[in-house]
XYZ file of N, CA and C in Angstrom:
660
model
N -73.978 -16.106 10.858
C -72.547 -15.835 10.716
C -72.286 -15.248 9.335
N -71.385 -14.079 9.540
C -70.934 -13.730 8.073
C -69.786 -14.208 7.775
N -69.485 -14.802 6.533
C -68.371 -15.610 5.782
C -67.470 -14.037 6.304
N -66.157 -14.972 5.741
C -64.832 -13.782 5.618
C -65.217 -13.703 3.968
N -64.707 -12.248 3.390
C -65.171 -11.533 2.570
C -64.087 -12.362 0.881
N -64.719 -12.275 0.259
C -64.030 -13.427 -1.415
C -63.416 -12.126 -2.372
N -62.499 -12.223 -2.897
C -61.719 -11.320 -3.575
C -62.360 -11.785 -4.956
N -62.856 -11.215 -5.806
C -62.848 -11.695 -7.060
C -62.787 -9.851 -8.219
N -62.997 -9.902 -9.128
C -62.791 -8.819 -9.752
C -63.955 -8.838 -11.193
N -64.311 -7.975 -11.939
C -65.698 -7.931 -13.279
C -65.104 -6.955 -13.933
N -65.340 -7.047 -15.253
C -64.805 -6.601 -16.679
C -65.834 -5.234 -16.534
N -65.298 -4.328 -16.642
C -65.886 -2.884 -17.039
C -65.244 -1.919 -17.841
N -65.235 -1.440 -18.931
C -64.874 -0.490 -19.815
C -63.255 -0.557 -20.140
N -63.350 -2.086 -19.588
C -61.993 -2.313 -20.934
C -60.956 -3.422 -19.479
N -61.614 -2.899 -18.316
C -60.387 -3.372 -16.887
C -61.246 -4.268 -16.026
N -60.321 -4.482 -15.460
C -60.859 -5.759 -14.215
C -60.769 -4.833 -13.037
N -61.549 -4.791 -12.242
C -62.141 -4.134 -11.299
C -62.585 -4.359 -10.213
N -61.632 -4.746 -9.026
C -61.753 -5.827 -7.750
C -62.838 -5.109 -7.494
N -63.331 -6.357 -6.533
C -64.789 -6.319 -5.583
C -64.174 -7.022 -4.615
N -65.029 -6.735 -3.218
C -65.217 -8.113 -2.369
C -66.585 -8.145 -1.904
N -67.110 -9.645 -1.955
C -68.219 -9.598 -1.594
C -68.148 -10.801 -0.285
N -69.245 -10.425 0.793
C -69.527 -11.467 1.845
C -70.654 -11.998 1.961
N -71.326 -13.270 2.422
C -72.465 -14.068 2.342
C -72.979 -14.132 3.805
N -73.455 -14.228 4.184
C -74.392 -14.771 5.332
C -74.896 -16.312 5.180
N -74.632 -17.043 6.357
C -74.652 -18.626 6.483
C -76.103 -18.467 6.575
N -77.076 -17.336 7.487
C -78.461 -17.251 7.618
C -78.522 -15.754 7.672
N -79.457 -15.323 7.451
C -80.039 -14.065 7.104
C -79.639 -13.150 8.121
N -79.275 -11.955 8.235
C -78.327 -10.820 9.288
C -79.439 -9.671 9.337
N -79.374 -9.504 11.003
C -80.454 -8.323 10.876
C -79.389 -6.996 10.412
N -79.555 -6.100 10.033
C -78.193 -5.119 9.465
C -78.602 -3.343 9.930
N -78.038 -2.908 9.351
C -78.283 -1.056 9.416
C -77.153 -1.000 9.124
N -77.625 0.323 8.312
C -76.067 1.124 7.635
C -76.671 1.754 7.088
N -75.778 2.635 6.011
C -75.935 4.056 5.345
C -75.726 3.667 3.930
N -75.764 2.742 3.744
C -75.198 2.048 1.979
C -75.591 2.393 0.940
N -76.051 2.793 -0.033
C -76.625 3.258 -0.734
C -77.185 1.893 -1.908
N -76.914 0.909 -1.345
C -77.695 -0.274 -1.650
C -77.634 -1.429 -0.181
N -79.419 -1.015 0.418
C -79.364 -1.451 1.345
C -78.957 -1.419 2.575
N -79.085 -0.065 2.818
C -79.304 1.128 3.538
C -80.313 1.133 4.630
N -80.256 1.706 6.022
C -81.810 1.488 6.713
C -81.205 0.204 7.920
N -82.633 -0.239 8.104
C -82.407 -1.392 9.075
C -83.598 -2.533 8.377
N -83.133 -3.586 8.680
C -83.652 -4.935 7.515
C -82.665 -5.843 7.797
N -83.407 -7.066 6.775
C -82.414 -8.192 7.045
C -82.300 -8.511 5.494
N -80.720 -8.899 5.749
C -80.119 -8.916 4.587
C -79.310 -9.931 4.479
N -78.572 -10.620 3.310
C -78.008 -11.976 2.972
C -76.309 -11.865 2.402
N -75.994 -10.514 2.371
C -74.636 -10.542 1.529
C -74.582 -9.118 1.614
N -72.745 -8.588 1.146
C -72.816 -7.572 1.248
C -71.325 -7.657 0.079
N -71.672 -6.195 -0.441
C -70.354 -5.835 -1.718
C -70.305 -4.616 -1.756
N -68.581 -4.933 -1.655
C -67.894 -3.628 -1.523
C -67.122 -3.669 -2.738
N -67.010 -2.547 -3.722
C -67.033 -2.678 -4.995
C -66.154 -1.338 -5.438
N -64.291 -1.789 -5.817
C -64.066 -0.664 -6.192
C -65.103 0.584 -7.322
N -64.492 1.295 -7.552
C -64.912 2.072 -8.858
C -63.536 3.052 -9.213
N -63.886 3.884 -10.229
C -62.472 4.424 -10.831
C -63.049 5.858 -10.581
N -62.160 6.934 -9.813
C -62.303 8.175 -9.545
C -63.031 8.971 -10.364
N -63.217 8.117 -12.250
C -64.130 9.372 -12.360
C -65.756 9.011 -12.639
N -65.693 7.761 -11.651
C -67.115 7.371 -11.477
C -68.497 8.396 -11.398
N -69.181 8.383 -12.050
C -70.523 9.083 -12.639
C -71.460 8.867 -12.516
N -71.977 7.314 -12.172
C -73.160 7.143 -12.612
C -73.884 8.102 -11.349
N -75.143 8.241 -11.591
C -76.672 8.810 -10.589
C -76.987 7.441 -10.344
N -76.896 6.076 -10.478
C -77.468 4.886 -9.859
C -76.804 3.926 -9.556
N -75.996 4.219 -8.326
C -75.445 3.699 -7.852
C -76.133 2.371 -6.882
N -77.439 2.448 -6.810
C -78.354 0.798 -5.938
C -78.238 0.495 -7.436
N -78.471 0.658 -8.637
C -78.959 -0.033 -10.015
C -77.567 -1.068 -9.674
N -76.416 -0.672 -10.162
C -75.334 -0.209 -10.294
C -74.570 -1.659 -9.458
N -74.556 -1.188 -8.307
C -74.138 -2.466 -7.170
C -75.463 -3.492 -6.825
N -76.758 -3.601 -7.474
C -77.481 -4.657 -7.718
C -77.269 -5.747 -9.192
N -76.766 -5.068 -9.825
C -76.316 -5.477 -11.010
C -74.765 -6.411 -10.795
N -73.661 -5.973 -9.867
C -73.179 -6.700 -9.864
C -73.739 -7.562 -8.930
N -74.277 -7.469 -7.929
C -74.950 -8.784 -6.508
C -75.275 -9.588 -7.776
N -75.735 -9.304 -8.771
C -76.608 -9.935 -9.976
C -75.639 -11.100 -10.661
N -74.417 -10.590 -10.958
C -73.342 -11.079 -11.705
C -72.545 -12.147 -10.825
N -72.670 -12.066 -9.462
C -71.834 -12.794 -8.305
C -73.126 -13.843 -7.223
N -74.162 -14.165 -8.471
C -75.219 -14.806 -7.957
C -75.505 -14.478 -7.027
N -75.832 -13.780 -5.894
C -76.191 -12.930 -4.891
C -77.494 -12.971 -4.981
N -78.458 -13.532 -3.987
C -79.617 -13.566 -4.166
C -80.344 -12.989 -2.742
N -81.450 -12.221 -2.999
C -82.215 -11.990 -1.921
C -81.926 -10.616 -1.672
N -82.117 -9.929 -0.412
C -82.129 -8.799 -0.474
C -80.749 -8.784 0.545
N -79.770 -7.369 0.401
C -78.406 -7.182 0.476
C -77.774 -6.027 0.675
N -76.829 -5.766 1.394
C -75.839 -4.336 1.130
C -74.449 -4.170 -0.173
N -74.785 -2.640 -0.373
C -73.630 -2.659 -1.513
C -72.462 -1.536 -1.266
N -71.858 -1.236 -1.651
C -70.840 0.035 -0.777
C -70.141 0.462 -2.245
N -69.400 0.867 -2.036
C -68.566 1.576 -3.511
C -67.816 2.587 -2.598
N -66.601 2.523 -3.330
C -65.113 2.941 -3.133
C -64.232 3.156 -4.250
N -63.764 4.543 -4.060
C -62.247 4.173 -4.664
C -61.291 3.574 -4.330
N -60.913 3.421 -3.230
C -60.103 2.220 -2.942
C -59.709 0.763 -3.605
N -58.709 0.416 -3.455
C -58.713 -0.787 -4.078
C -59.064 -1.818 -3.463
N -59.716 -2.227 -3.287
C -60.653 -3.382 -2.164
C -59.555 -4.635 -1.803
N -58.475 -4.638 -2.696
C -57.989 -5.746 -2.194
C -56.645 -5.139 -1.055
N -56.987 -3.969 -0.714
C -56.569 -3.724 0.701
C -57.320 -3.190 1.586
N -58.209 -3.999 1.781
C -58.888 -4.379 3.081
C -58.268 -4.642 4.288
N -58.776 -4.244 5.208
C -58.233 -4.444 6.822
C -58.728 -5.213 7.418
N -58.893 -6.077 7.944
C -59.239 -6.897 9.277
C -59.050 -6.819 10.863
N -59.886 -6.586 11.118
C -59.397 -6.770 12.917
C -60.646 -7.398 13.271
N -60.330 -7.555 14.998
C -61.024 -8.683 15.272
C -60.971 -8.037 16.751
N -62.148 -8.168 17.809
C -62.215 -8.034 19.160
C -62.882 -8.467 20.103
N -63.001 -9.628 20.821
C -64.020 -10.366 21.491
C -65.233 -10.400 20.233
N -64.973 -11.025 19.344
C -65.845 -12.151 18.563
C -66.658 -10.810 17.672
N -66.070 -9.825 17.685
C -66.659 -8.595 16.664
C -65.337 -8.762 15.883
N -66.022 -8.752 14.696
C -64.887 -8.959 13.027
C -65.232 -7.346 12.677
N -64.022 -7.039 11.945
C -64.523 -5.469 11.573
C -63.706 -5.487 10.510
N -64.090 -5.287 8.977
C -63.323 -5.156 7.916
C -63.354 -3.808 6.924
N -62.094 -3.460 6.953
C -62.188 -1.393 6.771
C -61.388 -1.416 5.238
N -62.366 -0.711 4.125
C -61.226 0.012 3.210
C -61.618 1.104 3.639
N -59.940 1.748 3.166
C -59.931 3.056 3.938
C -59.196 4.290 3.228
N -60.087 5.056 2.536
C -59.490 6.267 1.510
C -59.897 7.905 2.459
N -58.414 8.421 2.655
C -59.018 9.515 3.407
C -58.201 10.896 1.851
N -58.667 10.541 0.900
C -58.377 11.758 -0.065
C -59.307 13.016 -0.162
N -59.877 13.290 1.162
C -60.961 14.095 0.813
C -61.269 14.126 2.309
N -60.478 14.725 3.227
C -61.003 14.358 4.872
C -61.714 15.797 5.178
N -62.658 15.876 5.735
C -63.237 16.475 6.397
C -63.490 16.762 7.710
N -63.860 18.098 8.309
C -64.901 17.876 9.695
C -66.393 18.123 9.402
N -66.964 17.644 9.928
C -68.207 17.131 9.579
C -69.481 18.464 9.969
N -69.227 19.119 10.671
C -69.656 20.551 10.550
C -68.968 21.803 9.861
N -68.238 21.572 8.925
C -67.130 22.328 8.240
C -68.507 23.267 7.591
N -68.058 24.491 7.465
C -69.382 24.982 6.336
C -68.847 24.265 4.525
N -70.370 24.771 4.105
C -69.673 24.365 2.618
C -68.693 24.921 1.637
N -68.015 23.839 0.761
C -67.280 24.455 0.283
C -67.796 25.519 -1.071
N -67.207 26.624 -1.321
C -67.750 26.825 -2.733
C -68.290 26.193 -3.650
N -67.198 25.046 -4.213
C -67.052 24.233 -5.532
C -66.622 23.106 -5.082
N -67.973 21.948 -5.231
C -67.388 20.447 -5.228
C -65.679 19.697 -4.742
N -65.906 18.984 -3.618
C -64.194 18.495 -3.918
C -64.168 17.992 -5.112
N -63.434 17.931 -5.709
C -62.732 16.993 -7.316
C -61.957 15.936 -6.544
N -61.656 15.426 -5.224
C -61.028 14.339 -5.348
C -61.952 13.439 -4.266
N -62.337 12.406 -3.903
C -63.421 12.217 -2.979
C -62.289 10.958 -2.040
N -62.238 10.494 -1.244
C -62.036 9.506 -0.315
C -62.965 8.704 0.719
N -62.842 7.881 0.466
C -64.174 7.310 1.340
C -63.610 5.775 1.911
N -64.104 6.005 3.007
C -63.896 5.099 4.483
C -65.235 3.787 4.681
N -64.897 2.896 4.145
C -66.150 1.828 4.333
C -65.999 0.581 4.870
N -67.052 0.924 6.417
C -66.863 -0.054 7.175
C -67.891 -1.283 7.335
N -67.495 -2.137 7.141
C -68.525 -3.774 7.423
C -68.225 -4.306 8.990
N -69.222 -4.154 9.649
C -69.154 -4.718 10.923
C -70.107 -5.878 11.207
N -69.178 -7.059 11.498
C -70.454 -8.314 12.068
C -70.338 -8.551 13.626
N -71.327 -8.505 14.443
C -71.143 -8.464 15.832
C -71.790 -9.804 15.945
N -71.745 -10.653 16.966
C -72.281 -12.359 16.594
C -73.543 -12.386 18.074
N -73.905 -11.480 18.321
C -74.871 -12.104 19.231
C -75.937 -10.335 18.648
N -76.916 -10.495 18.976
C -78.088 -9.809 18.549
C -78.571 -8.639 19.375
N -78.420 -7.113 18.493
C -78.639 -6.197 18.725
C -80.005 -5.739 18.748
N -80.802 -5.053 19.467
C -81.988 -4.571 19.270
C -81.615 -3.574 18.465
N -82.760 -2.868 17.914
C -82.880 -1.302 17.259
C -81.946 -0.736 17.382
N -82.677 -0.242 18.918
C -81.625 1.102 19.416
C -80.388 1.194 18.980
N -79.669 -0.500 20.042
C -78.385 -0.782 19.498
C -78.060 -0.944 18.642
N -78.612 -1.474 17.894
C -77.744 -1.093 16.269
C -77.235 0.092 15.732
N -78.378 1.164 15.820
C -78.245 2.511 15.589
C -76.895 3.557 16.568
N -77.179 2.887 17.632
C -76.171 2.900 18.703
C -74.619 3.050 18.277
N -74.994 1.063 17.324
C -73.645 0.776 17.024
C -73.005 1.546 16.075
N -73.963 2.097 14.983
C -73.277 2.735 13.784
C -72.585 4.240 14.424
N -72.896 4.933 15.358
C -72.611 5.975 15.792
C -71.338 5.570 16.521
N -71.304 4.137 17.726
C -70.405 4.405 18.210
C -68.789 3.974 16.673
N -69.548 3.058 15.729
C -67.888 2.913 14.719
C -67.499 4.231 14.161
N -68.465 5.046 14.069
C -68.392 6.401 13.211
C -67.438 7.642 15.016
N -67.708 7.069 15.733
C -66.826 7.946 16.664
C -65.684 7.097 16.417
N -65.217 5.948 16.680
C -64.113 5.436 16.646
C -63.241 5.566 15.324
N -64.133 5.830 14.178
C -63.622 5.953 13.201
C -62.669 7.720 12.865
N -63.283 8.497 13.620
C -63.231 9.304 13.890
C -62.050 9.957 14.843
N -61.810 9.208 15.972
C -60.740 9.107 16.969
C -59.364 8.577 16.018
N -59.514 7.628 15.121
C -58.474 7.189 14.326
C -58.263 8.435 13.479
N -58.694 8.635 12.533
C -58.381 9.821 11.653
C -57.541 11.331 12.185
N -58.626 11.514 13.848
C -57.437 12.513 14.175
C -55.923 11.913 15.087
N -55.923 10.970 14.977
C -54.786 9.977 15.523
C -53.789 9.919 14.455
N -54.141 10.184 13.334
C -53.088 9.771 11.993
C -52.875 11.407 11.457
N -53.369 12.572 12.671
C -52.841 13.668 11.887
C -54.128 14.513 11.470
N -54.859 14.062 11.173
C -55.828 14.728 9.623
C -56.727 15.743 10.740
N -56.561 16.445 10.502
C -57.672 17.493 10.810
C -59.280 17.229 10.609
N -60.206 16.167 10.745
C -61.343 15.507 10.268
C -61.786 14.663 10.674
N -62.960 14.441 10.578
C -64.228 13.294 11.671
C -64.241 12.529 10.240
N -64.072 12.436 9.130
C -63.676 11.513 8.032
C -64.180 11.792 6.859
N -64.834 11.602 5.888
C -64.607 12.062 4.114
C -66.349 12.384 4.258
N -66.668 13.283 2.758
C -68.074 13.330 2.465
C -69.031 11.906 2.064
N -68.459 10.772 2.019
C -68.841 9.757 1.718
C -68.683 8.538 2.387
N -68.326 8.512 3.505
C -67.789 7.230 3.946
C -69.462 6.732 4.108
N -69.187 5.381 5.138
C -70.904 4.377 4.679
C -70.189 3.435 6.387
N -70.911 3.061 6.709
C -70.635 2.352 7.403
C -72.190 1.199 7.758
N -71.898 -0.363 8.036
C -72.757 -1.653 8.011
C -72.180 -2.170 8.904
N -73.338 -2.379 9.818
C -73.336 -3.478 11.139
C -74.583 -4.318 10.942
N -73.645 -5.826 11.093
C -74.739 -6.788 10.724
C -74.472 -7.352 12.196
N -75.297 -8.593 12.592
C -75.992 -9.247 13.728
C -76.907 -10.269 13.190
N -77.074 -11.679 14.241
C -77.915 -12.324 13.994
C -79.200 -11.997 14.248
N -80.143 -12.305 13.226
C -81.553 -12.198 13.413
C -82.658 -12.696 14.507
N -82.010 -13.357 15.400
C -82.556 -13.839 16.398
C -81.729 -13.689 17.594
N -82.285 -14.103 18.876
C -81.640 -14.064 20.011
C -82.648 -13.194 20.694
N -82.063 -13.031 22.291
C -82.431 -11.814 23.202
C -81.695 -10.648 22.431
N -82.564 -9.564 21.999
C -82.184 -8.223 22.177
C -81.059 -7.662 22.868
N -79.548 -7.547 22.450
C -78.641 -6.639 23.470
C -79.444 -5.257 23.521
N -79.656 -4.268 24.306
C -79.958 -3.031 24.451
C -79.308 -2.298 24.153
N -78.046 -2.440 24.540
C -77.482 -1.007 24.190
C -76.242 -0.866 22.870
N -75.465 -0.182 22.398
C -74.274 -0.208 21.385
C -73.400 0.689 21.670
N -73.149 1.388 22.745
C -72.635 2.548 23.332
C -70.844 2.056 22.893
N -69.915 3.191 23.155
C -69.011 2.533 23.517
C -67.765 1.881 24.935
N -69.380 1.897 25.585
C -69.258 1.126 27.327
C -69.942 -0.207 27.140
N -70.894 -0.542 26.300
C -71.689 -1.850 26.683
C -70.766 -2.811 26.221
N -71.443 -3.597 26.244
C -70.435 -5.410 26.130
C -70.094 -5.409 24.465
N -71.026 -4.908 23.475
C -70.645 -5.226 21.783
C -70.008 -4.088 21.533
N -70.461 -3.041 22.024
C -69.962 -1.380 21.724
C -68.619 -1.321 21.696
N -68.116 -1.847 23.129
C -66.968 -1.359 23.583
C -65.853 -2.307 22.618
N -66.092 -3.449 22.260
C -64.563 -4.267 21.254
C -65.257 -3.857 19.661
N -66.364 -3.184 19.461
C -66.773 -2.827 17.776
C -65.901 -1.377 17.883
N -66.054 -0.839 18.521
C -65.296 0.362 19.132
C -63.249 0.491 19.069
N -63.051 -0.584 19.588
C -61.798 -0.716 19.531
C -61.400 -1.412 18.132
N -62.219 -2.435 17.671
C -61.353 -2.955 16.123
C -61.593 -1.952 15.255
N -63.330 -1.231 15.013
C -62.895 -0.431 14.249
C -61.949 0.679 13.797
N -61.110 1.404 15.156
C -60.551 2.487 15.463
C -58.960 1.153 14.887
N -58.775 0.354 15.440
C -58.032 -0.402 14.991
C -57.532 -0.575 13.118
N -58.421 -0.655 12.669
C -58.987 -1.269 11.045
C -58.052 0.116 10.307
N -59.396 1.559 11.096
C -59.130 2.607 9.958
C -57.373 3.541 10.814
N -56.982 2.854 12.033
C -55.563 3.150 12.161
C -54.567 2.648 10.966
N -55.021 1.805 10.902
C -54.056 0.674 9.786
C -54.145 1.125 8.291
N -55.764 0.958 8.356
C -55.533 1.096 6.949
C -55.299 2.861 6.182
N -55.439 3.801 7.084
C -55.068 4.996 7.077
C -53.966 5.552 7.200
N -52.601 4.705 7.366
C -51.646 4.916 7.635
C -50.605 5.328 6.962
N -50.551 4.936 5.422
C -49.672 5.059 4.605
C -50.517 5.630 3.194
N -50.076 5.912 2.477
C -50.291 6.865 1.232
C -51.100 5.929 0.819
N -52.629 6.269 0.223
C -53.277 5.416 -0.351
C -53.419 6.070 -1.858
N -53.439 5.186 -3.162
C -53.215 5.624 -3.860
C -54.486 4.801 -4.523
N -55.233 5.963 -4.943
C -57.000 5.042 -5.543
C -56.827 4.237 -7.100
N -57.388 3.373 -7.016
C -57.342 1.789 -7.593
C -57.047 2.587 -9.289
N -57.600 3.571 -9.521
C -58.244 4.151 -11.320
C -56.509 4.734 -11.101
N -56.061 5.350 -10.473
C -55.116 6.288 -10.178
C -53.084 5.764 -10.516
N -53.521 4.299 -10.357
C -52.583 3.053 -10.353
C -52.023 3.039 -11.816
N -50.950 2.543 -12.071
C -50.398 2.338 -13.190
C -51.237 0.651 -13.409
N -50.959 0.991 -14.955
C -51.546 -0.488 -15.726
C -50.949 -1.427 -15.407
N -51.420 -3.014 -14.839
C -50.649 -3.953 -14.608
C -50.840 -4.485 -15.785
């Protein structure tokens, strides 16, 4: 089981700088695109970690291992990074699939667009944590990340945007490490079809109103 996700925030270059991080009661078989903890593996926690738009670093696993580091986080893990302000996170929920979405579309795309000349300068990024509670094989997992990335997708052109979603979004589906193998992750099979609907749910919501990135905010 994955905990519901802990709000806390870490001192960086002068500001406090929400995070949320989630634990695992026992070890989660996972897949995603994360750039800490990334792949398919089993993993113990996961952090989603604002940053400030004119975020720079080239080591970004250093980067979000360093904080897992700071938030006692032990073992091996996923990390995500956002401009967003993490403490508007989404929740939904669908036959026993939890799906928790920040959701920055400042930078929407279609995903076969050719390239642009010159770098976007403003980036938005869509990052989804999915825990499904009964156990995916391979396939399905891989399955699953495709079918949240269509649903995620169906939302975005639902709210208007011309785009299958940003140059950066990430998306993590965790599962218990044991059990019978589900086969499939489609969005017809038994986990597919409600990971399918909360996520499209999550990034409806949280895509809805003017998001304004966390660095971008006036000083509290």
């Amino acid at each position: 089981m994955l905990s519901e996700p802990t709000l806390t925030s870490r001192s960086e270059s002068g500001s406090d700088i929400p995070l949320l991080f989630w634990r695992a009661e026992a070890p989660l078989l996972t897949v995603g695109s994360a750039p800490l903890g990334g792949g398919i593996g089993v993993r113990r926690w996961v952090v989603n970690a604002t940053v400030p738009m004119s975020y720079d670093r080239d080591d970004p696993a250093a980067h979000l291992a360093e904080l897992a580091h700071g938030l006692d986080l032990v073992g091996p893990g996923v990390g995500l990074l956002t401009g967003v302000d993490v403490t508007e996170v989404v929740r939904r929920t669908d036959s026993g699939v939890r799906v928790w979405a920040t959701v920055g579309l400042g930078t929407p795309v279609w995903a076969a667009a050719p390239a642009p000349a010159t770098p976007a300068q403003r980036v938005g990024t869509v990052n989804i944590v999915v825990h499904v509670p009964a156990r995916l094989g391979d396939a399905a997992l891989v399955n699953a990340v495709a079918t949240a990335t269509e649903a995620k997708a169906q939302a975005i052109w639902e709210l208007g945007l011309p785009a299958t979603g940003t140059p950066t979004d990430a998306v993590t589906v965790l599962c218990p490490a044991d059990g019978e193998p589900a086969p499939y992750g489609g969005p017809r099979s038994t986990w597919g079809a409600p990971l399918a609907r909360a996520v499209h749910a999550a990034v409806r919501v949280g895509g809805a109103g003017t998001v304004v990135p966390w660095s971008d905010r006036p000083a509290r």
